Amino acid sequence: MRRFLTDEQALWALEQYRARTMTQTQIAERLGATLSRINQLVNGKTYRHLHGTAG
């Protein structure tokens, strides 16, 4: 089942992506999320309250 991310998971995903240690696909697989959800996260479409706090 695909699910929403907690703020903690979203922050972790942003940190991994910004550090270039994982691709969006790898992050999605690790968290059990869709690639679309991770793409929206890293592009600031969702979890806007977390941008600027990661990394």
PDB file of N, CA and C in Angstrom:
ATOM      1  N   MET A   1       0.843  -1.184   0.000  1.00  0.00           N
ATOM      2  CA  MET A   1       0.000   0.000   0.000  1.00  0.00           C
ATOM      3  C   MET A   1       0.889   1.247   0.000  1.00  0.00           C
ATOM      4  N   ARG A   2       0.571   2.187  -0.833  1.00  0.00           N
ATOM      5  CA  ARG A   2       1.290   3.454  -0.888  1.00  0.00           C
ATOM      6  C   ARG A   2       0.695   4.364   0.168  1.00  0.00           C
ATOM      7  N   ARG A   3       1.533   5.187   0.769  1.00  0.00           N
ATOM      8  CA  ARG A   3       1.037   5.995   1.872  1.00  0.00           C
ATOM      9  C   ARG A   3       1.638   7.386   1.851  1.00  0.00           C
ATOM     10  N   PHE A   4       1.047   8.247   2.666  1.00  0.00           N
ATOM     11  CA  PHE A   4       1.585   9.578   2.868  1.00  0.00           C
ATOM     12  C   PHE A   4       2.835   9.467   3.721  1.00  0.00           C
ATOM     13  N   LEU A   5       3.648  10.487   3.680  1.00  0.00           N
ATOM     14  CA  LEU A   5       4.876  10.494   4.468  1.00  0.00           C
ATOM     15  C   LEU A   5       4.683  11.304   5.739  1.00  0.00           C
ATOM     16  N   THR A   6       5.355  10.882   6.784  1.00  0.00           N
ATOM     17  CA  THR A   6       5.405  11.715   7.988  1.00  0.00           C
ATOM     18  C   THR A   6       6.366  12.866   7.702  1.00  0.00           C
ATOM     19  N   ASP A   7       6.314  13.902   8.536  1.00  0.00           N
ATOM     20  CA  ASP A   7       7.258  15.008   8.374  1.00  0.00           C
ATOM     21  C   ASP A   7       8.693  14.508   8.508  1.00  0.00           C
ATOM     22  N   GLU A   8       8.916  13.585   9.413  1.00  0.00           N
ATOM     23  CA  GLU A   8      10.256  13.035   9.615  1.00  0.00           C
ATOM     24  C   GLU A   8      10.748  12.315   8.353  1.00  0.00           C
ATOM     25  N   GLN A   9       9.879  11.539   7.739  1.00  0.00           N
ATOM     26  CA  GLN A   9      10.246  10.837   6.512  1.00  0.00           C
ATOM     27  C   GLN A   9      10.495  11.824   5.376  1.00  0.00           C
ATOM     28  N   ALA A  10       9.664  12.848   5.295  1.00  0.00           N
ATOM     29  CA  ALA A  10       9.819  13.850   4.244  1.00  0.00           C
ATOM     30  C   ALA A  10      11.144  14.600   4.399  1.00  0.00           C
ATOM     31  N   LEU A  11      11.492  14.948   5.623  1.00  0.00           N
ATOM     32  CA  LEU A  11      12.778  15.606   5.865  1.00  0.00           C
ATOM     33  C   LEU A  11      13.935  14.703   5.477  1.00  0.00           C
ATOM     34  N   TRP A  12      13.849  13.438   5.856  1.00  0.00           N
ATOM     35  CA  TRP A  12      14.886  12.478   5.493  1.00  0.00           C
ATOM     36  C   TRP A  12      15.026  12.395   3.974  1.00  0.00           C
ATOM     37  N   ALA A  13      13.893  12.315   3.283  1.00  0.00           N
ATOM     38  CA  ALA A  13      13.901  12.222   1.822  1.00  0.00           C
ATOM     39  C   ALA A  13      14.542  13.458   1.206  1.00  0.00           C
ATOM     40  N   LEU A  14      14.198  14.635   1.702  1.00  0.00           N
ATOM     41  CA  LEU A  14      14.793  15.870   1.191  1.00  0.00           C
ATOM     42  C   LEU A  14      16.301  15.884   1.420  1.00  0.00           C
ATOM     43  N   GLU A  15      16.723  15.455   2.584  1.00  0.00           N
ATOM     44  CA  GLU A  15      18.153  15.425   2.892  1.00  0.00           C
ATOM     45  C   GLU A  15      18.900  14.475   1.964  1.00  0.00           C
ATOM     46  N   GLN A  16      18.339  13.295   1.733  1.00  0.00           N
ATOM     47  CA  GLN A  16      18.972  12.322   0.849  1.00  0.00           C
ATOM     48  C   GLN A  16      19.060  12.845  -0.577  1.00  0.00           C
ATOM     49  N   TYR A  17      17.985  13.450  -1.029  1.00  0.00           N
ATOM     50  CA  TYR A  17      17.947  13.955  -2.402  1.00  0.00           C
ATOM     51  C   TYR A  17      18.904  15.130  -2.585  1.00  0.00           C
ATOM     52  N   ARG A  18      18.894  16.059  -1.651  1.00  0.00           N
ATOM     53  CA  ARG A  18      19.765  17.231  -1.763  1.00  0.00           C
ATOM     54  C   ARG A  18      21.239  16.872  -1.636  1.00  0.00           C
ATOM     55  N   ALA A  19      21.545  15.839  -0.871  1.00  0.00           N
ATOM     56  CA  ALA A  19      22.931  15.383  -0.733  1.00  0.00           C
ATOM     57  C   ALA A  19      23.338  14.502  -1.920  1.00  0.00           C
ATOM     58  N   ARG A  20      22.392  14.198  -2.773  1.00  0.00           N
ATOM     59  CA  ARG A  20      22.614  13.354  -3.951  1.00  0.00           C
ATOM     60  C   ARG A  20      23.097  11.952  -3.587  1.00  0.00           C
ATOM     61  N   THR A  21      22.632  11.469  -2.438  1.00  0.00           N
ATOM     62  CA  THR A  21      22.991  10.108  -2.041  1.00  0.00           C
ATOM     63  C   THR A  21      21.989   9.082  -2.560  1.00  0.00           C
ATOM     64  N   MET A  22      20.786   9.562  -2.924  1.00  0.00           N
ATOM     65  CA  MET A  22      19.757   8.666  -3.453  1.00  0.00           C
ATOM     66  C   MET A  22      18.970   9.402  -4.533  1.00  0.00           C
ATOM     67  N   THR A  23      18.460   8.633  -5.489  1.00  0.00           N
ATOM     68  CA  THR A  23      17.583   9.204  -6.510  1.00  0.00           C
ATOM     69  C   THR A  23      16.148   9.256  -5.967  1.00  0.00           C
ATOM     70  N   GLN A  24      15.303   9.970  -6.665  1.00  0.00           N
ATOM     71  CA  GLN A  24      13.899  10.021  -6.264  1.00  0.00           C
ATOM     72  C   GLN A  24      13.289   8.621  -6.276  1.00  0.00           C
ATOM     73  N   THR A  25      13.652   7.828  -7.263  1.00  0.00           N
ATOM     74  CA  THR A  25      13.133   6.462  -7.353  1.00  0.00           C
ATOM     75  C   THR A  25      13.571   5.626  -6.155  1.00  0.00           C
ATOM     76  N   GLN A  26      14.836   5.728  -5.782  1.00  0.00           N
ATOM     77  CA  GLN A  26      15.341   4.981  -4.630  1.00  0.00           C
ATOM     78  C   GLN A  26      14.645   5.415  -3.346  1.00  0.00           C
ATOM     79  N   ILE A  27      14.436   6.708  -3.197  1.00  0.00           N
ATOM     80  CA  ILE A  27      13.755   7.233  -2.005  1.00  0.00           C
ATOM     81  C   ILE A  27      12.327   6.695  -1.947  1.00  0.00           C
ATOM     82  N   ALA A  28      11.632   6.747  -3.082  1.00  0.00           N
ATOM     83  CA  ALA A  28      10.249   6.259  -3.133  1.00  0.00           C
ATOM     84  C   ALA A  28      10.186   4.782  -2.746  1.00  0.00           C
ATOM     85  N   GLU A  29      11.098   3.994  -3.282  1.00  0.00           N
ATOM     86  CA  GLU A  29      11.110   2.567  -2.964  1.00  0.00           C
ATOM     87  C   GLU A  29      11.390   2.337  -1.486  1.00  0.00           C
ATOM     88  N   ARG A  30      12.342   3.061  -0.930  1.00  0.00           N
ATOM     89  CA  ARG A  30      12.713   2.894   0.480  1.00  0.00           C
ATOM     90  C   ARG A  30      11.550   3.239   1.402  1.00  0.00           C
ATOM     91  N   LEU A  31      10.790   4.283   1.048  1.00  0.00           N
ATOM     92  CA  LEU A  31       9.713   4.749   1.922  1.00  0.00           C
ATOM     93  C   LEU A  31       8.351   4.143   1.587  1.00  0.00           C
ATOM     94  N   GLY A  32       8.260   3.374   0.523  1.00  0.00           N
ATOM     95  CA  GLY A  32       6.977   2.801   0.131  1.00  0.00           C
ATOM     96  C   GLY A  32       6.022   3.848  -0.392  1.00  0.00           C
ATOM     97  N   ALA A  33       6.585   4.877  -1.006  1.00  0.00           N
ATOM     98  CA  ALA A  33       5.793   5.980  -1.555  1.00  0.00           C
ATOM     99  C   ALA A  33       5.836   5.911  -3.078  1.00  0.00           C
ATOM    100  N   THR A  34       5.000   6.692  -3.726  1.00  0.00           N
ATOM    101  CA  THR A  34       5.052   6.749  -5.182  1.00  0.00           C
ATOM    102  C   THR A  34       6.142   7.723  -5.615  1.00  0.00           C
ATOM    103  N   LEU A  35       6.646   7.512  -6.811  1.00  0.00           N
ATOM    104  CA  LEU A  35       7.628   8.433  -7.369  1.00  0.00           C
ATOM    105  C   LEU A  35       7.013   9.825  -7.512  1.00  0.00           C
ATOM    106  N   SER A  36       5.752   9.882  -7.855  1.00  0.00           N
ATOM    107  CA  SER A  36       5.058  11.164  -7.979  1.00  0.00           C
ATOM    108  C   SER A  36       5.062  11.929  -6.663  1.00  0.00           C
ATOM    109  N   ARG A  37       4.823  11.237  -5.558  1.00  0.00           N
ATOM    110  CA  ARG A  37       4.805  11.894  -4.250  1.00  0.00           C
ATOM    111  C   ARG A  37       6.186  12.452  -3.907  1.00  0.00           C
ATOM    112  N   ILE A  38       7.241  11.701  -4.199  1.00  0.00           N
ATOM    113  CA  ILE A  38       8.598  12.173  -3.913  1.00  0.00           C
ATOM    114  C   ILE A  38       8.948  13.344  -4.821  1.00  0.00           C
ATOM    115  N   ASN A  39       8.545  13.265  -6.072  1.00  0.00           N
ATOM    116  CA  ASN A  39       8.801  14.359  -7.000  1.00  0.00           C
ATOM    117  C   ASN A  39       8.117  15.638  -6.534  1.00  0.00           C
ATOM    118  N   GLN A  40       6.885  15.536  -6.081  1.00  0.00           N
ATOM    119  CA  GLN A  40       6.170  16.707  -5.558  1.00  0.00           C
ATOM    120  C   GLN A  40       6.872  17.265  -4.328  1.00  0.00           C
ATOM    121  N   LEU A  41       7.384  16.390  -3.490  1.00  0.00           N
ATOM    122  CA  LEU A  41       8.103  16.809  -2.294  1.00  0.00           C
ATOM    123  C   LEU A  41       9.358  17.594  -2.654  1.00  0.00           C
ATOM    124  N   VAL A  42      10.214  17.022  -3.495  1.00  0.00           N
ATOM    125  CA  VAL A  42      11.490  17.680  -3.781  1.00  0.00           C
ATOM    126  C   VAL A  42      11.316  18.953  -4.607  1.00  0.00           C
ATOM    127  N   ASN A  43      10.198  19.074  -5.304  1.00  0.00           N
ATOM    128  CA  ASN A  43       9.935  20.277  -6.097  1.00  0.00           C
ATOM    129  C   ASN A  43       9.087  21.305  -5.363  1.00  0.00           C
ATOM    130  N   GLY A  44       8.845  21.085  -4.081  1.00  0.00           N
ATOM    131  CA  GLY A  44       8.148  22.066  -3.254  1.00  0.00           C
ATOM    132  C   GLY A  44       6.653  22.161  -3.455  1.00  0.00           C
ATOM    133  N   LYS A  45       6.058  21.166  -4.076  1.00  0.00           N
ATOM    134  CA  LYS A  45       4.607  21.176  -4.290  1.00  0.00           C
ATOM    135  C   LYS A  45       3.856  20.688  -3.052  1.00  0.00           C
ATOM    136  N   THR A  46       4.526  19.873  -2.237  1.00  0.00           N
ATOM    137  CA  THR A  46       3.945  19.367  -0.994  1.00  0.00           C
ATOM    138  C   THR A  46       4.961  19.561   0.123  1.00  0.00           C
ATOM    139  N   TYR A  47       4.511  19.478   1.340  1.00  0.00           N
ATOM    140  CA  TYR A  47       5.381  19.607   2.519  1.00  0.00           C
ATOM    141  C   TYR A  47       6.166  20.924   2.492  1.00  0.00           C
ATOM    142  N   ARG A  48       5.524  21.976   2.020  1.00  0.00           N
ATOM    143  CA  ARG A  48       6.200  23.277   1.914  1.00  0.00           C
ATOM    144  C   ARG A  48       6.732  23.767   3.238  1.00  0.00           C
ATOM    145  N   HIS A  49       6.058  23.400   4.308  1.00  0.00           N
ATOM    146  CA  HIS A  49       6.487  23.852   5.649  1.00  0.00           C
ATOM    147  C   HIS A  49       7.845  23.268   6.032  1.00  0.00           C
ATOM    148  N   LEU A  50       8.308  22.255   5.315  1.00  0.00           N
ATOM    149  CA  LEU A  50       9.584  21.635   5.630  1.00  0.00           C
ATOM    150  C   LEU A  50      10.755  22.176   4.797  1.00  0.00           C
ATOM    151  N   HIS A  51      10.449  22.839   3.724  1.00  0.00           N
ATOM    152  CA  HIS A  51      11.513  23.359   2.859  1.00  0.00           C
ATOM    153  C   HIS A  51      12.255  24.455   3.611  1.00  0.00           C
ATOM    154  N   GLY A  52      13.549  24.387   3.513  1.00  0.00           N
ATOM    155  CA  GLY A  52      14.388  25.328   4.252  1.00  0.00           C
ATOM    156  C   GLY A  52      14.861  24.761   5.575  1.00  0.00           C
ATOM    157  N   THR A  53      14.276  23.636   6.004  1.00  0.00           N
ATOM    158  CA  THR A  53      14.697  23.027   7.272  1.00  0.00           C
ATOM    159  C   THR A  53      15.535  21.782   7.031  1.00  0.00           C
ATOM    160  N   ALA A  54      15.531  21.266   5.817  1.00  0.00           N
ATOM    161  CA  ALA A  54      16.305  20.057   5.514  1.00  0.00           C
ATOM    162  C   ALA A  54      17.676  20.430   4.991  1.00  0.00           C
ATOM    163  N   GLY A  55      18.649  19.597   5.358  1.00  0.00           N
ATOM    164  CA  GLY A  55      19.997  19.759   4.828  1.00  0.00           C
ATOM    165  C   GLY A  55      20.574  21.024   5.282  1.00  0.00           C
TER     166      GLY A  55
END
